[in-house]
Coordinates of C-alpha atoms in Angstrom, one line a residue:
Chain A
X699 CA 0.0 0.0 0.0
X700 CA 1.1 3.5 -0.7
X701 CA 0.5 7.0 0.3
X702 CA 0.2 10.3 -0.7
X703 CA 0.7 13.1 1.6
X704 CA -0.4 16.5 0.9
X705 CA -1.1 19.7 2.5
X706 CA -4.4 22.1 1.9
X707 CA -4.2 26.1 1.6
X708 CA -8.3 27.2 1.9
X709 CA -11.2 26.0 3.5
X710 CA -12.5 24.4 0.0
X711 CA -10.0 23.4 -2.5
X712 CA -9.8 20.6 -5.5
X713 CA -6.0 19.7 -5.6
X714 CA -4.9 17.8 -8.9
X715 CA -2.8 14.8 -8.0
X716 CA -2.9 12.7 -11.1
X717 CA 0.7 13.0 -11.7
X718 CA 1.5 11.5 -8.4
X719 CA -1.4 8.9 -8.7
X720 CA 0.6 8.0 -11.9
X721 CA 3.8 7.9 -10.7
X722 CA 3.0 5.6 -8.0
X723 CA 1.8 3.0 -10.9
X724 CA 4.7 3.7 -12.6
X725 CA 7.3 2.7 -10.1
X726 CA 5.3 -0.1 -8.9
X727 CA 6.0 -1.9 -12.4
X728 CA 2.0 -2.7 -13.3
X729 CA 1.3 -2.9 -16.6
X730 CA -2.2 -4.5 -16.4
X731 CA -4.4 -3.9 -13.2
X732 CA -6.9 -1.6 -11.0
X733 CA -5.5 0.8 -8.3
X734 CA -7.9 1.8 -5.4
X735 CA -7.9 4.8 -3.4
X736 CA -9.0 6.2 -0.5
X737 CA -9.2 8.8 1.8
X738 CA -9.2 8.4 5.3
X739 CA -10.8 11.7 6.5
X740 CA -14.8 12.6 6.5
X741 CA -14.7 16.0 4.8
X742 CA -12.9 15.6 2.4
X743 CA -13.2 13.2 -1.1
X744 CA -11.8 12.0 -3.8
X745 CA -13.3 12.6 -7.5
X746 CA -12.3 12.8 -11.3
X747 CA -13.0 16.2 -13.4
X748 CA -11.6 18.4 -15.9
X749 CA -7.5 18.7 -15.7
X750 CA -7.7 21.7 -18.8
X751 CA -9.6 24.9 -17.3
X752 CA -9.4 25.7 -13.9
X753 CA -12.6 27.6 -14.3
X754 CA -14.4 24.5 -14.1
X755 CA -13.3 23.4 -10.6
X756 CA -14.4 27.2 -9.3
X757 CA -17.4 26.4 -10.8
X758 CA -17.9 23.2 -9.2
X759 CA -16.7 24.8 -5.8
X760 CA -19.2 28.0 -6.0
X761 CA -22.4 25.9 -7.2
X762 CA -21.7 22.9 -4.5
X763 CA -21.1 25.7 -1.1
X764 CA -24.5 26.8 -2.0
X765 CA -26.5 23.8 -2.6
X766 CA -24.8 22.3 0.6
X767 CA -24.3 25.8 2.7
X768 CA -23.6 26.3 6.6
X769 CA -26.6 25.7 7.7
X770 CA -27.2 27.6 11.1
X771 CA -29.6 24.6 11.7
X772 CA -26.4 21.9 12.2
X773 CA -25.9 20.4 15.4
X774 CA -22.7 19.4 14.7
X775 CA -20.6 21.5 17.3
X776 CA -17.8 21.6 15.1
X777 CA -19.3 23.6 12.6
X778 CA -18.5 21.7 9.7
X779 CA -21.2 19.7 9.1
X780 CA -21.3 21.0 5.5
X781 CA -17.9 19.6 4.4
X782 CA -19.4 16.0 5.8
X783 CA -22.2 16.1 3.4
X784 CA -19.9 17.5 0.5
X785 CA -17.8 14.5 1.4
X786 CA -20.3 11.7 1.1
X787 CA -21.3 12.8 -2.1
X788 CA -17.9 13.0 -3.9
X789 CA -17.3 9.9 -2.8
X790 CA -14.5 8.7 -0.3
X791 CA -12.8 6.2 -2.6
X792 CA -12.4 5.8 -6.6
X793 CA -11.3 2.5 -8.6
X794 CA -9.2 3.7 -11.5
X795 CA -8.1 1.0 -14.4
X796 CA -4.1 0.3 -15.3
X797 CA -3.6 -0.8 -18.6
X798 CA 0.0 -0.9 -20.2
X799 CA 1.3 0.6 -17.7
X800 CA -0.6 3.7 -17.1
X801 CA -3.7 4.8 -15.2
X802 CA -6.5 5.1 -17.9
X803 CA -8.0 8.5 -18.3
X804 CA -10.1 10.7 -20.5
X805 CA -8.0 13.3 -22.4
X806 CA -9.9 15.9 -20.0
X807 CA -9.7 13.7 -17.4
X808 CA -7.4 14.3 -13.3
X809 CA -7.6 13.1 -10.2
X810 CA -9.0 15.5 -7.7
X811 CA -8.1 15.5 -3.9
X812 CA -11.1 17.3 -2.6
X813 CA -10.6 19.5 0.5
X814 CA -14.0 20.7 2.0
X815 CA -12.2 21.7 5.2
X816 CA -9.2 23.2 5.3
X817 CA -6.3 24.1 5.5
X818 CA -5.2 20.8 6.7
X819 CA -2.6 18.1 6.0
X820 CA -4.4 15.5 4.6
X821 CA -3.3 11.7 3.2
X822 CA -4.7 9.2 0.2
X823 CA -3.8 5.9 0.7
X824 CA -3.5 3.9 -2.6
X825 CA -3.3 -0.3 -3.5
X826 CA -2.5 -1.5 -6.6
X827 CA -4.0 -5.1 -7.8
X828 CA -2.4 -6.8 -10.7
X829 CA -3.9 -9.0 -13.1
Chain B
X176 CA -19.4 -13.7 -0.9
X177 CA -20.7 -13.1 2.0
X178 CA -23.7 -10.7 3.1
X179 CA -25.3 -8.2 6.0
X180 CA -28.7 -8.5 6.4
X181 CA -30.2 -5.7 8.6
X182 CA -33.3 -4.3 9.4
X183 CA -34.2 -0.5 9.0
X184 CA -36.7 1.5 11.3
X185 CA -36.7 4.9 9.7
X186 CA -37.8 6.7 6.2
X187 CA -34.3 7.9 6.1
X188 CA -31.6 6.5 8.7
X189 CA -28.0 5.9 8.5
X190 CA -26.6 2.4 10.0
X191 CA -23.4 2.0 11.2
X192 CA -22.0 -1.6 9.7
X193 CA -18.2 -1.0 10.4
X194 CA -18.6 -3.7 13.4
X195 CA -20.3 -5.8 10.1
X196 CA -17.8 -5.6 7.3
X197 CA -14.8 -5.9 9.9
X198 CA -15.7 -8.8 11.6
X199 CA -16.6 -10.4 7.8
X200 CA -12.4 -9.7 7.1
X201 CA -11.5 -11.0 10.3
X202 CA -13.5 -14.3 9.7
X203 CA -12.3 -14.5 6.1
X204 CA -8.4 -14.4 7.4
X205 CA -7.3 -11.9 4.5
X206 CA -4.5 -10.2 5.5
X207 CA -4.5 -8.1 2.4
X208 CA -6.8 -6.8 -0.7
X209 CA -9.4 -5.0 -0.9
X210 CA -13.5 -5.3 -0.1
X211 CA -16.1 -4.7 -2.4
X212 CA -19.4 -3.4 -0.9
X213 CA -22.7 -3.7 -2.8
X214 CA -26.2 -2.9 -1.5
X215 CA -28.5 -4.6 -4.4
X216 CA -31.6 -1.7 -3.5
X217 CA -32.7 1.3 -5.4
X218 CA -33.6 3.4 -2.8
X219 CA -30.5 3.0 -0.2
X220 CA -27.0 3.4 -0.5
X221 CA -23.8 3.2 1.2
X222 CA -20.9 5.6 2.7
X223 CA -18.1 6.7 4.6
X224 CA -18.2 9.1 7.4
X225 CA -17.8 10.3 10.9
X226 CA -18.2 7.6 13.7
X227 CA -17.9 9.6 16.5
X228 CA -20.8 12.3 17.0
X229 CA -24.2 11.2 15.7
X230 CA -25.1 15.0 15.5
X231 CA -23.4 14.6 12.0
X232 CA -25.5 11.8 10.3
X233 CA -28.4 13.8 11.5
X234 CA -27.1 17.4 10.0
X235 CA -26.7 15.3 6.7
X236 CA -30.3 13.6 6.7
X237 CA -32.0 17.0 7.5
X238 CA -29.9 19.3 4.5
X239 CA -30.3 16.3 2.3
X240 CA -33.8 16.1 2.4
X241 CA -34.3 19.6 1.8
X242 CA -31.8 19.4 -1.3
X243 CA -33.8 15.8 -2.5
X244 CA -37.6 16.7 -1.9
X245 CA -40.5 15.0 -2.5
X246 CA -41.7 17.1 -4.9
X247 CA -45.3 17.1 -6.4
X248 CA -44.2 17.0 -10.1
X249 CA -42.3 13.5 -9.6
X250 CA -44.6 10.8 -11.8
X251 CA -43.3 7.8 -10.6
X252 CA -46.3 6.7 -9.1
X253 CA -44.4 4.9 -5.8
X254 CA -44.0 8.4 -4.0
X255 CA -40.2 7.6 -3.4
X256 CA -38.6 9.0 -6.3
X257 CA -36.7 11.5 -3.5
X258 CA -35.3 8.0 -2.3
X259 CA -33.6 7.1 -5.6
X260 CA -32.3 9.7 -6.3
X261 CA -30.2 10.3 -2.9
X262 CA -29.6 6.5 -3.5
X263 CA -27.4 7.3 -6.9
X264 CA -26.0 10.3 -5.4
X265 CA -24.4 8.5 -2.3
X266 CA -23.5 5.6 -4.3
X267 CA -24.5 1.9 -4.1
X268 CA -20.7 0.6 -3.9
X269 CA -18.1 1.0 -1.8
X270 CA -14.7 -0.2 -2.4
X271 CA -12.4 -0.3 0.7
X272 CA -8.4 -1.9 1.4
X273 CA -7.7 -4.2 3.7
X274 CA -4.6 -3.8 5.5
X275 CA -2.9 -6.4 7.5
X276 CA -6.3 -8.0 8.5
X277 CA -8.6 -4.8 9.1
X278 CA -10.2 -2.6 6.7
X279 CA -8.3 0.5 6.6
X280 CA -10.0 3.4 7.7
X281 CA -9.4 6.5 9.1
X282 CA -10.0 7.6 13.1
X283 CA -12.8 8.8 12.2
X284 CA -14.4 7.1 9.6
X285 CA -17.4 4.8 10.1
X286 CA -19.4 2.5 7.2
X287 CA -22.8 3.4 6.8
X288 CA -26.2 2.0 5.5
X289 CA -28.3 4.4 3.6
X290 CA -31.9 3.9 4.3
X291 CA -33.9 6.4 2.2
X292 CA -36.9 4.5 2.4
X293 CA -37.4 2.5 4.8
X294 CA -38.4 1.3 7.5
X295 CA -37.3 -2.2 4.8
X296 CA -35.2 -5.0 5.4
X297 CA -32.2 -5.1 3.4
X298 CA -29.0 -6.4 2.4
X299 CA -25.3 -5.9 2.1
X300 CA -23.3 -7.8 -0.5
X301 CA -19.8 -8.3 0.3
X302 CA -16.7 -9.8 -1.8
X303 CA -13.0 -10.0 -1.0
X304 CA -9.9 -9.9 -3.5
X305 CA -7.2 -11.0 -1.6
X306 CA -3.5 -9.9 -2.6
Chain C
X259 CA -10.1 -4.5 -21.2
X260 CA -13.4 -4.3 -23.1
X261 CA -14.9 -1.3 -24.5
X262 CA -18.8 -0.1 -25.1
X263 CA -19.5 2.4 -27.2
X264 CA -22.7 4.0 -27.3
X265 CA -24.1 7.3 -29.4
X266 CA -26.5 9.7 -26.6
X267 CA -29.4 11.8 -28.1
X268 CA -30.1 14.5 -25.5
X269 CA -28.1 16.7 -23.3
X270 CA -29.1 14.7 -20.4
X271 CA -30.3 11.0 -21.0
X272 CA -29.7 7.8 -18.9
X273 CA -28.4 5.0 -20.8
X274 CA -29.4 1.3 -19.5
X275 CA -26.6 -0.5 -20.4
X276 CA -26.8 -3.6 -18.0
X277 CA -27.6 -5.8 -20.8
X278 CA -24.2 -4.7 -22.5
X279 CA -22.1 -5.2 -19.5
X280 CA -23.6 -8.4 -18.8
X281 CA -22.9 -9.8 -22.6
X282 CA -19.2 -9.0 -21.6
X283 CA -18.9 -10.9 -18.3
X284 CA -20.5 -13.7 -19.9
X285 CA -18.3 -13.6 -23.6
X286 CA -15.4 -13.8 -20.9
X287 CA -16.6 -16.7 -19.4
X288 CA -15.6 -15.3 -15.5
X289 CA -17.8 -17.2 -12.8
X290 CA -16.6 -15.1 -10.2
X291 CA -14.7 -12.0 -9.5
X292 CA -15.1 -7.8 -10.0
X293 CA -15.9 -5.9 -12.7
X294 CA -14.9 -2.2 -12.8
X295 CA -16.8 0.4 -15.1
X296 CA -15.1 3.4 -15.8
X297 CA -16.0 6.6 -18.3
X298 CA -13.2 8.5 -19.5
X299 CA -15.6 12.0 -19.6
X300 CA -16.1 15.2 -17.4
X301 CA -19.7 15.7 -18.3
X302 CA -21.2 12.4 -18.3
X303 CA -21.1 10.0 -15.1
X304 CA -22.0 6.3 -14.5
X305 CA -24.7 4.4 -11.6
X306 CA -27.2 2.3 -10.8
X307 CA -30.9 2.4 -10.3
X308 CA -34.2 1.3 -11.3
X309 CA -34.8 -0.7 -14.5
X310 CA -39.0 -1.0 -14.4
X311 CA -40.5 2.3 -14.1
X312 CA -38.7 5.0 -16.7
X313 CA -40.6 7.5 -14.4
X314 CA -38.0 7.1 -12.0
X315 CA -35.1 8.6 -14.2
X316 CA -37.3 11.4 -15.7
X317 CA -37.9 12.2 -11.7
X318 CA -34.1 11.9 -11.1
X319 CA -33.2 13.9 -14.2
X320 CA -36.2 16.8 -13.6
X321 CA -35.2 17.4 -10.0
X322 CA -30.8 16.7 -10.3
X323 CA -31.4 19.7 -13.4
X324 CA -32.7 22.3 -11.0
X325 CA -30.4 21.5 -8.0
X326 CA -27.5 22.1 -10.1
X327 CA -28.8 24.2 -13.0
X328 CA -26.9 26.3 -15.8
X329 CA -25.9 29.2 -13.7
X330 CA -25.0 32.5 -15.5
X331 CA -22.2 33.5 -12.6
X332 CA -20.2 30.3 -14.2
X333 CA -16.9 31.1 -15.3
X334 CA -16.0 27.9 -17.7
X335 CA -16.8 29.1 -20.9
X336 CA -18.0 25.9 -22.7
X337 CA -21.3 26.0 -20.6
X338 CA -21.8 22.9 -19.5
X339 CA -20.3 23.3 -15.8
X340 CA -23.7 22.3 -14.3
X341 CA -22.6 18.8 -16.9
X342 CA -19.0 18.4 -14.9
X343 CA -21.1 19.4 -11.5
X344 CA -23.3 16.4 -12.2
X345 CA -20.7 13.8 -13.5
X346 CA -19.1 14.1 -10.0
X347 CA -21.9 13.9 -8.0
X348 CA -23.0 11.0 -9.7
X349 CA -19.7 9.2 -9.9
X350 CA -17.4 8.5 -13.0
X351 CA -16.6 4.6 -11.7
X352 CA -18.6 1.1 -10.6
X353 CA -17.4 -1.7 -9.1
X354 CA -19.7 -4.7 -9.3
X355 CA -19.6 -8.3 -8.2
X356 CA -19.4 -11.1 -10.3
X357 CA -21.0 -14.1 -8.7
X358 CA -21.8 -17.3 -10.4
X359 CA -21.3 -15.8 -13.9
X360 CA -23.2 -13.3 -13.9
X361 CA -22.7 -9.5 -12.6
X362 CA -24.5 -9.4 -9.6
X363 CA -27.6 -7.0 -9.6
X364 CA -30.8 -6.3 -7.1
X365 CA -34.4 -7.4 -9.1
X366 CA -35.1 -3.8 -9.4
X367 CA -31.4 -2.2 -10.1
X368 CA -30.1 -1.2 -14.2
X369 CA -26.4 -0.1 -14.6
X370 CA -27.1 3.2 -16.5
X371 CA -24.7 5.7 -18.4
X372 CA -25.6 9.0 -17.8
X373 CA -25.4 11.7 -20.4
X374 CA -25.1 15.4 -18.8
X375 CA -23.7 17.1 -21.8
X376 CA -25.4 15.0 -24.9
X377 CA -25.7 14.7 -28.0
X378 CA -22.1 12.9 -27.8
X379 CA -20.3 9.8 -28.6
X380 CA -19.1 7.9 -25.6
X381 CA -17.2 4.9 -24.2
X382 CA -17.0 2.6 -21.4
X383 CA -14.5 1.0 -20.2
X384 CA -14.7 -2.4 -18.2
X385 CA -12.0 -4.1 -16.7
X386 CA -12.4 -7.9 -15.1
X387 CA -10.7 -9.6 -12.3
X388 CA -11.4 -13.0 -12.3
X389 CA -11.1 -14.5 -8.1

């Protein structure tokens, strides 16, 4: 099993880590297989989206922290009952196939670390499978 | 494979199964691979998040339901198309690593049912790769 | 690693494409194992839900469209950030079990690819491992 480490900056934030997700297959030696990842924190997820135009993750970000806002309503004493929410429906883990030696993507496809409560140092823990 | 069967007592409810799926590992003797959740229902799901204050489950269930109403101008004629839809959007799989004989998770992380439409009884596939 | 290809027709559509998926476990001749789904676009997403009533995906469709609508403060200038919005919320990967052959499904679930951003070409990719 490996990990990634990484280290937040604002409160909501979509960090691109494809090239580390890739790199980790690469030194590994796969060539064929599926590589599982997960995210051991409860606001925070993991998702795919567009790697081109950053303009599409603000987008994301603006539309999402009003849908799911702050509701004064929360019991949650921690006041961040929100980024819970946002996390569940990200998605805490995401199955991505190898194949010749590369994770498969879309052209306009990255891998998203999705900070919904930050700053923070935060962790993805990733296992390859080999077939 | 193996599977949870549990019993639901609310419209919507979350149910913790991390007691579930880790004692399913232990029994299984994997000390490594990964877990493969599937809950064969339209109207529930499956997630990660926060074990410790049940404040949080509840703050999810009351924005959620706001978000995902039951709203007049749905046709499908069973009055629960408000439950599939919050089934897609938590997800009906879950794919977790094992990690020398427990599911990884993080401190804080819990595995929960998803009843949308319940009270039901309902099930909990399970299938372990081992590595 | 197989391949579906499938044409959309509208900008947001649900696809049933169970019968597809299941052709390809069965060609392979796997009794048991996983199956991973995987769409290599931004504006499109994949899940599962009800295969009876098509009420049930107009009802998921009429209400997902006005939670995340086309909002004119979007920055992304192709227009369809409510598409990439959806395609993470919904998922861009499924695992499923293979059991006896057959991919294992609930009486009432259908593996759909949905279409947030249509007309369009698309793919699927599916990747087996055989236990």
């Amino acid at each position: 099993m490996e990990t990634i480490n990484l280290h937040t900056n604002q409160r909501n934030e979509f960090v691109n880590i494809t090239q580390q997700v890739q790199k980790i297959v690469h030194d590994s030696g796969t060539q064929n297989g599926i590589i599982l990842l997960h995210i051991p924190h409860t606001t925070a997820a993991i998702t795919i989206n567009e790697n081109a135009d950053p303009d599409v993750v603000d987008d994301i970000l603006l539309k999402i922290n009003e849908v799911i806002d702050d509701d004064p309503r929360f019991q949650h004493r921690e006041g961040n009952s929100d980024s819970h929410i946002k996390s569940s429906l990200f998605g805490p883990t995401l199955s991505l196939i190898i194949s010749e030696g590369e994770i498969l993507l879309g052209t306009w496809q990255g891998v998203y670390f999705c900070e919904f409560d930050g700053p923070r140092n935060r962790k993805v823990y990733l296992k390859i499978l080999k077939t």
